[in-house]
PDB file of C-alpha atoms in Angstrom:
ATOM      1  CA  MET A   1     -42.842  43.945  18.935  1.00 49.00           C
ATOM      2  CA  ASN A   2     -41.374  40.582  18.689  1.00 52.00           C
ATOM      3  CA  THR A   3     -43.885  37.751  19.944  1.00 51.00           C
ATOM      4  CA  VAL A   4     -41.861  35.101  19.207  1.00 50.00           C
ATOM      5  CA  PRO A   5     -41.237  32.997  22.534  1.00 56.00           C
ATOM      6  CA  ILE A   6     -38.129  33.401  24.518  1.00 56.00           C
ATOM      7  CA  TYR A   7     -38.401  29.469  24.527  1.00 51.00           C
ATOM      8  CA  ASN A   8     -38.819  29.163  20.694  1.00 55.00           C
ATOM      9  CA  ARG A   9     -35.709  30.960  19.673  1.00 55.00           C
ATOM     10  CA  LEU A  10     -33.488  28.820  21.871  1.00 50.00           C
ATOM     11  CA  SER A  11     -34.884  25.959  20.927  1.00 56.00           C
ATOM     12  CA  LEU A  12     -33.711  27.414  17.081  1.00 52.00           C
ATOM     13  CA  ILE A  13     -30.470  28.261  18.523  1.00 54.00           C
ATOM     14  CA  ALA A  14     -29.798  24.487  20.076  1.00 51.00           C
ATOM     15  CA  VAL A  15     -31.029  23.268  16.634  1.00 47.00           C
ATOM     16  CA  PHE A  16     -28.682  25.551  14.750  1.00 51.00           C
ATOM     17  CA  CYS A  17     -25.902  24.412  17.239  1.00 52.00           C
ATOM     18  CA  LEU A  18     -26.580  20.505  16.920  1.00 51.00           C
ATOM     19  CA  CYS A  19     -27.317  20.993  12.844  1.00 51.00           C
ATOM     20  CA  PHE A  20     -23.615  22.718  12.836  1.00 47.00           C
ATOM     21  CA  ALA A  21     -21.756  20.072  15.020  1.00 47.00           C
ATOM     22  CA  CYS A  22     -23.286  16.899  12.835  1.00 46.00           C
ATOM     23  CA  SER A  23     -21.846  19.182   9.933  1.00 48.00           C
ATOM     24  CA  ALA A  24     -18.343  19.195  11.069  1.00 47.00           C
ATOM     25  CA  TYR A  25     -18.591  15.111  12.418  1.00 44.00           C
ATOM     26  CA  ALA A  26     -19.941  14.791   9.239  1.00 47.00           C
ATOM     27  CA  GLN A  27     -16.571  16.080   8.114  1.00 61.00           C
ATOM     28  CA  LYS A  28     -14.700  12.879   9.455  1.00 78.00           C
ATOM     29  CA  LEU A  29     -11.076  12.988   9.535  1.00 88.00           C
ATOM     30  CA  ASP A  30      -9.097  10.117   7.384  1.00 91.00           C
ATOM     31  CA  VAL A  31      -5.090   9.325   7.462  1.00 93.00           C
ATOM     32  CA  VAL A  32      -3.379  10.194   4.414  1.00 94.00           C
ATOM     33  CA  LYS A  33       0.314   9.163   3.531  1.00 94.00           C
ATOM     34  CA  GLY A  34       1.963  10.994   1.004  1.00 94.00           C
ATOM     35  CA  VAL A  35       5.834  11.663  -0.313  1.00 95.00           C
ATOM     36  CA  VAL A  36       7.502  15.359   0.416  1.00 95.00           C
ATOM     37  CA  PHE A  37      10.348  15.738  -3.223  1.00 95.00           C
ATOM     38  CA  LYS A  38      12.174  18.671  -4.037  1.00 92.00           C
ATOM     39  CA  LYS A  39      10.572  20.265  -7.390  1.00 90.00           C
ATOM     40  CA  ASN A  40      11.869  18.527 -10.820  1.00 87.00           C
ATOM     41  CA  THR A  41      13.908  15.295  -9.145  1.00 86.00           C
ATOM     42  CA  PRO A  42      13.503  12.715  -7.350  1.00 86.00           C
ATOM     43  CA  THR A  43      14.903  13.162  -4.595  1.00 90.00           C
ATOM     44  CA  THR A  44      12.829  13.385  -1.195  1.00 93.00           C
ATOM     45  CA  ILE A  45      12.680  15.918   1.263  1.00 95.00           C
ATOM     46  CA  SER A  46      13.443  14.704   5.026  1.00 95.00           C
ATOM     47  CA  PHE A  47      11.589  16.897   8.255  1.00 96.00           C
ATOM     48  CA  VAL A  48       9.842  19.177   6.360  1.00 96.00           C
ATOM     49  CA  THR A  49       7.043  20.523   8.686  1.00 96.00           C
ATOM     50  CA  ILE A  50       3.367  20.345   7.847  1.00 96.00           C
ATOM     51  CA  THR A  51       0.299  21.939   9.105  1.00 95.00           C
ATOM     52  CA  ASN A  52      -3.228  21.360   8.777  1.00 94.00           C
ATOM     53  CA  LEU A  53      -4.526  24.487   8.140  1.00 93.00           C
ATOM     54  CA  ASN A  54      -8.287  23.514   9.622  1.00 92.00           C
ATOM     55  CA  HIS A  55      -7.957  21.650  11.994  1.00 89.00           C
ATOM     56  CA  LYS A  56      -5.786  22.255  15.224  1.00 86.00           C
ATOM     57  CA  MET A  57      -3.636  19.085  16.046  1.00 89.00           C
ATOM     58  CA  PRO A  58       0.049  18.623  16.587  1.00 91.00           C
ATOM     59  CA  ASP A  59       2.232  19.873  12.859  1.00 94.00           C
ATOM     60  CA  VAL A  60       3.399  16.787  11.981  1.00 95.00           C
ATOM     61  CA  GLN A  61       7.351  15.977  10.215  1.00 95.00           C
ATOM     62  CA  THR A  62       8.917  14.497   7.003  1.00 96.00           C
ATOM     63  CA  ASP A  63      10.402  11.349   7.833  1.00 94.00           C
ATOM     64  CA  GLU A  64      14.075  10.597   6.069  1.00 92.00           C
ATOM     65  CA  LEU A  65      12.875   9.089   3.678  1.00 91.00           C
ATOM     66  CA  GLY A  66      10.289  12.603   3.093  1.00 93.00           C
ATOM     67  CA  SER A  67       7.462   9.929   3.975  1.00 94.00           C
ATOM     68  CA  PHE A  68       3.979  11.866   6.113  1.00 96.00           C
ATOM     69  CA  HIS A  69       0.779  10.508   7.088  1.00 94.00           C
ATOM     70  CA  ILE A  70      -1.807  12.978   8.411  1.00 95.00           C
ATOM     71  CA  GLU A  71      -5.205  13.429   9.373  1.00 94.00           C
ATOM     72  CA  VAL A  72      -6.853  14.952   7.562  1.00 94.00           C
ATOM     73  CA  ALA A  73     -11.084  15.492   6.250  1.00 92.00           C
ATOM     74  CA  LEU A  74     -11.252  16.924   2.649  1.00 91.00           C
ATOM     75  CA  GLY A  75     -11.062  20.121   1.360  1.00 89.00           C
ATOM     76  CA  ASP A  76      -7.992  20.438   4.517  1.00 92.00           C
ATOM     77  CA  THR A  77      -5.686  22.062   3.084  1.00 92.00           C
ATOM     78  CA  LEU A  78      -2.296  21.693   4.304  1.00 94.00           C
ATOM     79  CA  LEU A  79       1.479  23.779   4.940  1.00 95.00           C
ATOM     80  CA  PHE A  80       4.314  22.353   3.941  1.00 96.00           C
ATOM     81  CA  LYS A  81       6.959  24.423   5.305  1.00 95.00           C
ATOM     82  CA  LYS A  82      10.871  23.778   5.051  1.00 94.00           C
ATOM     83  CA  SER A  83      14.161  26.297   5.804  1.00 90.00           C
ATOM     84  CA  ASP A  84      15.613  26.616   2.203  1.00 88.00           C
ATOM     85  CA  TYR A  85      12.615  25.730  -0.149  1.00 92.00           C
ATOM     86  CA  SER A  86       9.715  27.986  -0.614  1.00 90.00           C
ATOM     87  CA  PRO A  87       6.399  26.709   1.479  1.00 91.00           C
ATOM     88  CA  GLN A  88       3.501  24.667  -0.063  1.00 92.00           C
ATOM     89  CA  TYR A  89      -0.175  24.222   0.101  1.00 92.00           C
ATOM     90  CA  ILE A  90      -1.975  21.614  -0.500  1.00 89.00           C
ATOM     91  CA  VAL A  91      -6.374  20.845  -0.703  1.00 91.00           C
ATOM     92  CA  VAL A  92      -7.023  17.787   0.085  1.00 91.00           C
ATOM     93  CA  GLN A  93      -9.278  16.285  -2.856  1.00 91.00           C
ATOM     94  CA  THR A  94      -9.057  11.917  -1.575  1.00 90.00           C
ATOM     95  CA  TYR A  95      -7.279   9.898   1.048  1.00 91.00           C
ATOM     96  CA  VAL A  96      -4.814   8.737  -1.781  1.00 92.00           C
ATOM     97  CA  SER A  97      -0.970   8.923  -0.946  1.00 91.00           C
ATOM     98  CA  GLN A  98      -0.248  12.139  -2.040  1.00 91.00           C
ATOM     99  CA  SER A  99       3.669  13.285  -3.533  1.00 92.00           C
ATOM    100  CA  VAL A 100       4.306  16.715  -3.002  1.00 94.00           C
ATOM    101  CA  TYR A 101       6.474  19.084  -5.006  1.00 94.00           C
ATOM    102  CA  MET A 102       8.659  22.031  -3.118  1.00 94.00           C
ATOM    103  CA  GLN A 103      10.805  24.605  -4.686  1.00 91.00           C
ATOM    104  CA  PRO A 104      14.066  24.681  -3.151  1.00 90.00           C
ATOM    105  CA  VAL A 105      15.198  28.902  -2.306  1.00 81.00           C
ATOM    106  CA  ILE A 106      17.838  30.384  -4.420  1.00 60.00           C
ATOM    107  CA  GLN A 107      19.330  32.597  -2.024  1.00 50.00           C
ATOM    108  CA  LEU A 108      21.677  35.718  -3.186  1.00 39.00           C
ATOM    109  CA  ASN A 109      23.846  36.326  -0.420  1.00 40.00           C
ATOM    110  CA  GLN A 110      23.234  40.573  -1.055  1.00 41.00           C
ATOM    111  CA  VAL A 111      21.929  42.131  -3.416  1.00 38.00           C
ATOM    112  CA  THR A 112      24.825  42.908  -5.429  1.00 41.00           C
ATOM    113  CA  ILE A 113      26.499  39.693  -6.858  1.00 42.00           C
ATOM    114  CA  LYS A 114      29.682  39.029  -4.585  1.00 43.00           C
ATOM    115  CA  ASP A 115      31.584  36.760  -7.373  1.00 41.00           C
ATOM    116  CA  VAL A 116      33.514  39.655  -8.525  1.00 49.00           C
ATOM    117  CA  SER A 117      36.888  39.320  -9.525  1.00 57.00           C
ATOM    118  CA  LYS A 118      40.055  40.198  -8.090  1.00 56.00           C
ATOM    119  CA  LYS A 119      41.014  42.597 -10.798  1.00 58.00           C
ATOM    120  CA  GLN A 120      37.644  44.338 -10.375  1.00 65.00           C
ATOM    121  CA  GLU A 121      37.871  44.705  -6.742  1.00 63.00           C
ATOM    122  CA  ILE A 122      40.962  46.008  -6.935  1.00 63.00           C
ATOM    123  CA  ASN A 123      39.841  48.491  -9.558  1.00 64.00           C
ATOM    124  CA  ASP A 124      36.760  49.573  -7.457  1.00 65.00           C
ATOM    125  CA  ALA A 125      39.537  50.498  -4.918  1.00 64.00           C
ATOM    126  CA  LEU A 126      41.777  52.737  -6.866  1.00 62.00           C
ATOM    127  CA  ASN A 127      38.324  54.557  -8.657  1.00 66.00           C
ATOM    128  CA  ASP A 128      37.609  55.502  -4.530  1.00 64.00           C
ATOM    129  CA  TYR A 129      41.226  57.057  -4.663  1.00 58.00           C
ATOM    130  CA  LYS A 130      40.782  58.718  -6.965  1.00 60.00           C
ATOM    131  CA  LYS A 131      37.270  59.928  -6.192  1.00 60.00           C
ATOM    132  CA  LYS A 132      38.554  60.647  -2.429  1.00 55.00           C
ATOM    133  CA  GLY A 133      41.561  62.602  -2.830  1.00 52.00           C
ATOM    134  CA  GLN A 134      40.367  64.862  -6.267  1.00 42.00           C
ATOM    135  CA  PHE A 135      42.900  63.542  -8.944  1.00 44.00           C
ATOM    136  CA  TYR A 136      43.185  62.892 -12.453  1.00 43.00           C
ATOM    137  CA  SER A 137      45.562  59.890 -13.228  1.00 48.00           C
ATOM    138  CA  LEU A 138      47.740  57.505 -10.991  1.00 48.00           C
ATOM    139  CA  ASN A 139      50.996  58.317 -13.146  1.00 52.00           C
ATOM    140  CA  PRO A 140      50.694  62.320 -13.478  1.00 49.00           C
ATOM    141  CA  SER A 141      52.852  63.554 -16.883  1.00 49.00           C
ATOM    142  CA  VAL A 142      54.790  66.511 -17.449  1.00 45.00           C
ATOM    143  CA  GLY A 143      52.119  67.335 -19.883  1.00 48.00           C
ATOM    144  CA  SER A 144      49.710  67.164 -17.516  1.00 47.00           C
ATOM    145  CA  VAL A 145      50.983  69.508 -15.030  1.00 41.00           C
ATOM    146  CA  LEU A 146      52.024  72.139 -18.090  1.00 45.00           C
ATOM    147  CA  THR A 147      48.190  71.846 -18.989  1.00 50.00           C
ATOM    148  CA  SER A 148      46.575  71.491 -15.791  1.00 48.00           C
ATOM    149  CA  PRO A 149      48.954  72.822 -13.206  1.00 49.00           C
ATOM    150  CA  ILE A 150      47.106  72.835  -9.927  1.00 45.00           C
ATOM    151  CA  SER A 151      45.552  69.275 -10.718  1.00 49.00           C
ATOM    152  CA  GLY A 152      49.287  68.348 -12.298  1.00 47.00           C
ATOM    153  CA  LEU A 153      51.184  68.886  -9.199  1.00 44.00           C
ATOM    154  CA  TYR A 154      48.563  67.256  -7.102  1.00 47.00           C
ATOM    155  CA  ASP A 155      49.016  64.214  -8.454  1.00 50.00           C
ATOM    156  CA  LEU A 156      52.070  64.265  -8.962  1.00 48.00           C
ATOM    157  CA  PHE A 157      53.025  65.574  -4.914  1.00 50.00           C
ATOM    158  CA  GLY A 158      49.455  65.309  -3.032  1.00 53.00           C
ATOM    159  CA  LYS A 159      49.841  62.401  -0.482  1.00 56.00           C
ATOM    160  CA  ALA A 160      46.704  61.005  -1.454  1.00 57.00           C
ATOM    161  CA  PRO A 161      48.248  60.144  -5.193  1.00 59.00           C
ATOM    162  CA  ALA A 162      50.707  58.732  -3.294  1.00 64.00           C
ATOM    163  CA  GLN A 163      49.258  56.529  -1.406  1.00 64.00           C
ATOM    164  CA  ALA A 164      47.561  54.759  -4.539  1.00 63.00           C
ATOM    165  CA  ARG A 165      49.853  54.736  -6.404  1.00 64.00           C
ATOM    166  CA  LYS A 166      51.479  52.564  -3.577  1.00 67.00           C
ATOM    167  CA  PHE A 167      48.215  51.054  -3.172  1.00 64.00           C
ATOM    168  CA  ARG A 168      48.089  49.554  -7.067  1.00 67.00           C
ATOM    169  CA  GLN A 169      51.857  48.962  -7.054  1.00 71.00           C
ATOM    170  CA  TYR A 170      50.971  46.490  -3.618  1.00 70.00           C
ATOM    171  CA  THR A 171      48.189  45.090  -5.593  1.00 73.00           C
ATOM    172  CA  GLN A 172      49.922  44.141  -9.585  1.00 77.00           C
ATOM    173  CA  GLN A 173      51.923  42.099  -7.006  1.00 80.00           C
ATOM    174  CA  GLU A 174      49.203  40.437  -5.265  1.00 79.00           C
ATOM    175  CA  LEU A 175      47.484  39.586  -9.017  1.00 82.00           C
ATOM    176  CA  GLU A 176      50.831  38.590 -10.310  1.00 86.00           C
ATOM    177  CA  ARG A 177      51.331  35.944  -7.370  1.00 85.00           C
ATOM    178  CA  ILE A 178      47.861  34.966  -7.640  1.00 85.00           C
ATOM    179  CA  GLU A 179      48.284  34.305 -11.376  1.00 87.00           C
ATOM    180  CA  ILE A 180      51.235  32.153 -10.565  1.00 89.00           C
ATOM    181  CA  ASN A 181      49.333  30.050  -7.939  1.00 86.00           C
ATOM    182  CA  LYS A 182      47.689  29.385 -10.347  1.00 86.00           C
ATOM    183  CA  ARG A 183      49.904  26.899 -12.339  1.00 89.00           C
ATOM    184  CA  TYR A 184      52.802  26.521 -10.208  1.00 90.00           C
ATOM    185  CA  ASN A 185      51.367  25.766  -5.864  1.00 90.00           C
ATOM    186  CA  LYS A 186      52.179  23.440  -3.392  1.00 89.00           C
ATOM    187  CA  PRO A 187      50.071  20.357  -4.405  1.00 90.00           C
ATOM    188  CA  LEU A 188      51.507  20.457  -7.634  1.00 90.00           C
ATOM    189  CA  VAL A 189      55.091  20.483  -6.358  1.00 91.00           C
ATOM    190  CA  LYS A 190      54.637  17.967  -3.728  1.00 89.00           C
ATOM    191  CA  GLN A 191      52.873  16.095  -6.849  1.00 89.00           C
ATOM    192  CA  ILE A 192      55.888  15.988  -8.533  1.00 89.00           C
ATOM    193  CA  THR A 193      58.869  15.849  -5.506  1.00 92.00           C
ATOM    194  CA  LYS A 194      57.255  14.059  -3.176  1.00 90.00           C
ATOM    195  CA  MET A 195      59.663  15.591  -1.090  1.00 90.00           C
ATOM    196  CA  PRO A 196      58.827  15.744   2.548  1.00 89.00           C
ATOM    197  CA  ASP A 197      56.564  18.821   3.817  1.00 87.00           C
ATOM    198  CA  GLU A 198      59.465  20.232   6.528  1.00 86.00           C
ATOM    199  CA  ASP A 199      61.140  21.631   2.795  1.00 88.00           C
ATOM    200  CA  LEU A 200      57.949  22.845   1.214  1.00 90.00           C
ATOM    201  CA  ASP A 201      57.865  25.569   2.179  1.00 87.00           C
ATOM    202  CA  SER A 202      61.436  26.853   2.012  1.00 86.00           C
ATOM    203  CA  PHE A 203      61.988  24.958  -1.530  1.00 90.00           C
ATOM    204  CA  MET A 204      58.484  27.614  -2.363  1.00 88.00           C
ATOM    205  CA  LEU A 205      60.053  30.598  -1.460  1.00 84.00           C
ATOM    206  CA  SER A 206      64.039  29.234  -3.140  1.00 86.00           C
ATOM    207  CA  PHE A 207      62.060  28.811  -5.860  1.00 91.00           C
ATOM    208  CA  THR A 208      59.466  30.200  -7.522  1.00 90.00           C
ATOM    209  CA  PRO A 209      59.375  31.535 -10.469  1.00 92.00           C
ATOM    210  CA  ASN A 210      58.561  34.944 -12.040  1.00 91.00           C
ATOM    211  CA  ILE A 211      55.163  36.310 -13.770  1.00 91.00           C
ATOM    212  CA  GLU A 212      57.179  36.114 -17.046  1.00 92.00           C
ATOM    213  CA  ASP A 213      58.092  32.923 -17.169  1.00 92.00           C
ATOM    214  CA  ILE A 214      54.947  31.396 -16.110  1.00 91.00           C
ATOM    215  CA  ARG A 215      52.909  33.390 -19.206  1.00 91.00           C
ATOM    216  CA  VAL A 216      55.009  31.598 -21.586  1.00 92.00           C
ATOM    217  CA  TRP A 217      56.315  27.977 -20.436  1.00 91.00           C
ATOM    218  CA  SER A 218      53.568  25.136 -21.013  1.00 89.00           C
ATOM    219  CA  ASP A 219      52.633  22.522 -19.068  1.00 85.00           C
ATOM    220  CA  TYR A 220      55.876  20.060 -18.992  1.00 86.00           C
ATOM    221  CA  ASP A 221      57.996  23.475 -18.686  1.00 89.00           C
ATOM    222  CA  ILE A 222      57.118  23.813 -15.331  1.00 91.00           C
ATOM    223  CA  ILE A 223      57.688  19.889 -15.015  1.00 91.00           C
ATOM    224  CA  ASP A 224      60.740  20.476 -15.578  1.00 91.00           C
ATOM    225  CA  TYR A 225      61.392  23.626 -13.595  1.00 93.00           C
ATOM    226  CA  ILE A 226      59.836  21.657 -10.506  1.00 93.00           C
ATOM    227  CA  LYS A 227      62.152  19.003 -11.039  1.00 93.00           C
ATOM    228  CA  ARG A 228      65.079  20.598 -11.833  1.00 93.00           C
ATOM    229  CA  SER A 229      64.635  23.132  -9.349  1.00 92.00           C
ATOM    230  CA  TYR A 230      64.382  20.340  -6.822  1.00 92.00           C
ATOM    231  CA  ALA A 231      67.429  18.317  -8.042  1.00 92.00           C
ATOM    232  CA  TYR A 232      69.757  21.456  -7.060  1.00 92.00           C
ATOM    233  CA  PHE A 233      67.360  22.101  -4.088  1.00 91.00           C
ATOM    234  CA  VAL A 234      68.494  18.786  -2.705  1.00 89.00           C
ATOM    235  CA  LYS A 235      72.427  19.267  -3.013  1.00 88.00           C
ATOM    236  CA  ASN A 236      71.940  22.894  -2.025  1.00 86.00           C
ATOM    237  CA  LYS A 237      69.976  22.593   0.629  1.00 79.00           C
ATOM    238  CA  GLU A 238      71.963  23.526   3.720  1.00 76.00           C
ATOM    239  CA  SER A 239      73.153  26.370   2.011  1.00 74.00           C
ATOM    240  CA  LEU A 240      70.085  27.553   0.936  1.00 69.00           C
ATOM    241  CA  LYS A 241      69.085  28.104   4.175  1.00 58.00           C
ATOM    242  CA  VAL A 242      72.484  30.032   5.399  1.00 48.00           C
ATOM    243  CA  GLU A 243      71.931  32.098   2.763  1.00 51.00           C
ATOM    244  CA  LYS A 244      68.202  32.749   3.883  1.00 50.00           C
ATOM    245  CA  LEU A 245      69.468  33.339   7.040  1.00 44.00           C
ATOM    246  CA  TYR A 246      71.805  35.973   6.402  1.00 41.00           C
TER     247      TYR A 246
END
């Protein structure tokens, strides 16, 4: 049986609480200043949220220059957070100024990389056509019809293969247009001719070179072609408009 009087136990508890309070008070708070940098650079980071995980006090933020000051006790852990950066934890071991470095987060839109070429996208679409239509070739030959009559005839006359061939024809034209536009485009024509904006679309529509020329022309050839074409355009602008109308 416990013979310690109740008042003695209360006294022990009171002493314990007093010691704990004194110990907590001994951990005095002081102000620590510092600057937050982007890791491996001299660039400072503004508006980083800083939380003292050991004391309940309002969060602080770095200013426009990345500087901060916060009340801490030695041994406190500070959490630095900002979107697009990995969280950074710092244990305060001294009251001198702190330099904190945060690592930028490299975010991908999806697990699969989206930087796929236009040509690859088109090839993927054609492969989907082939899978869904269950046909072997977009250009069936007479030999394929003879060696495999069912699949060969389907490739020739089936609806899905016909749609795929139309799609491929369209995408081939689209790829050629992109290739032409890399070397013959509105900014280039505008720079060389200084033509007014209202004439630019009409000129581009009438004098866009074909893909065979673009593939063999040098830059000088393209510039010379634009100059000669614009000279003709200026002299025959009205007649060209009539031709387009009809």
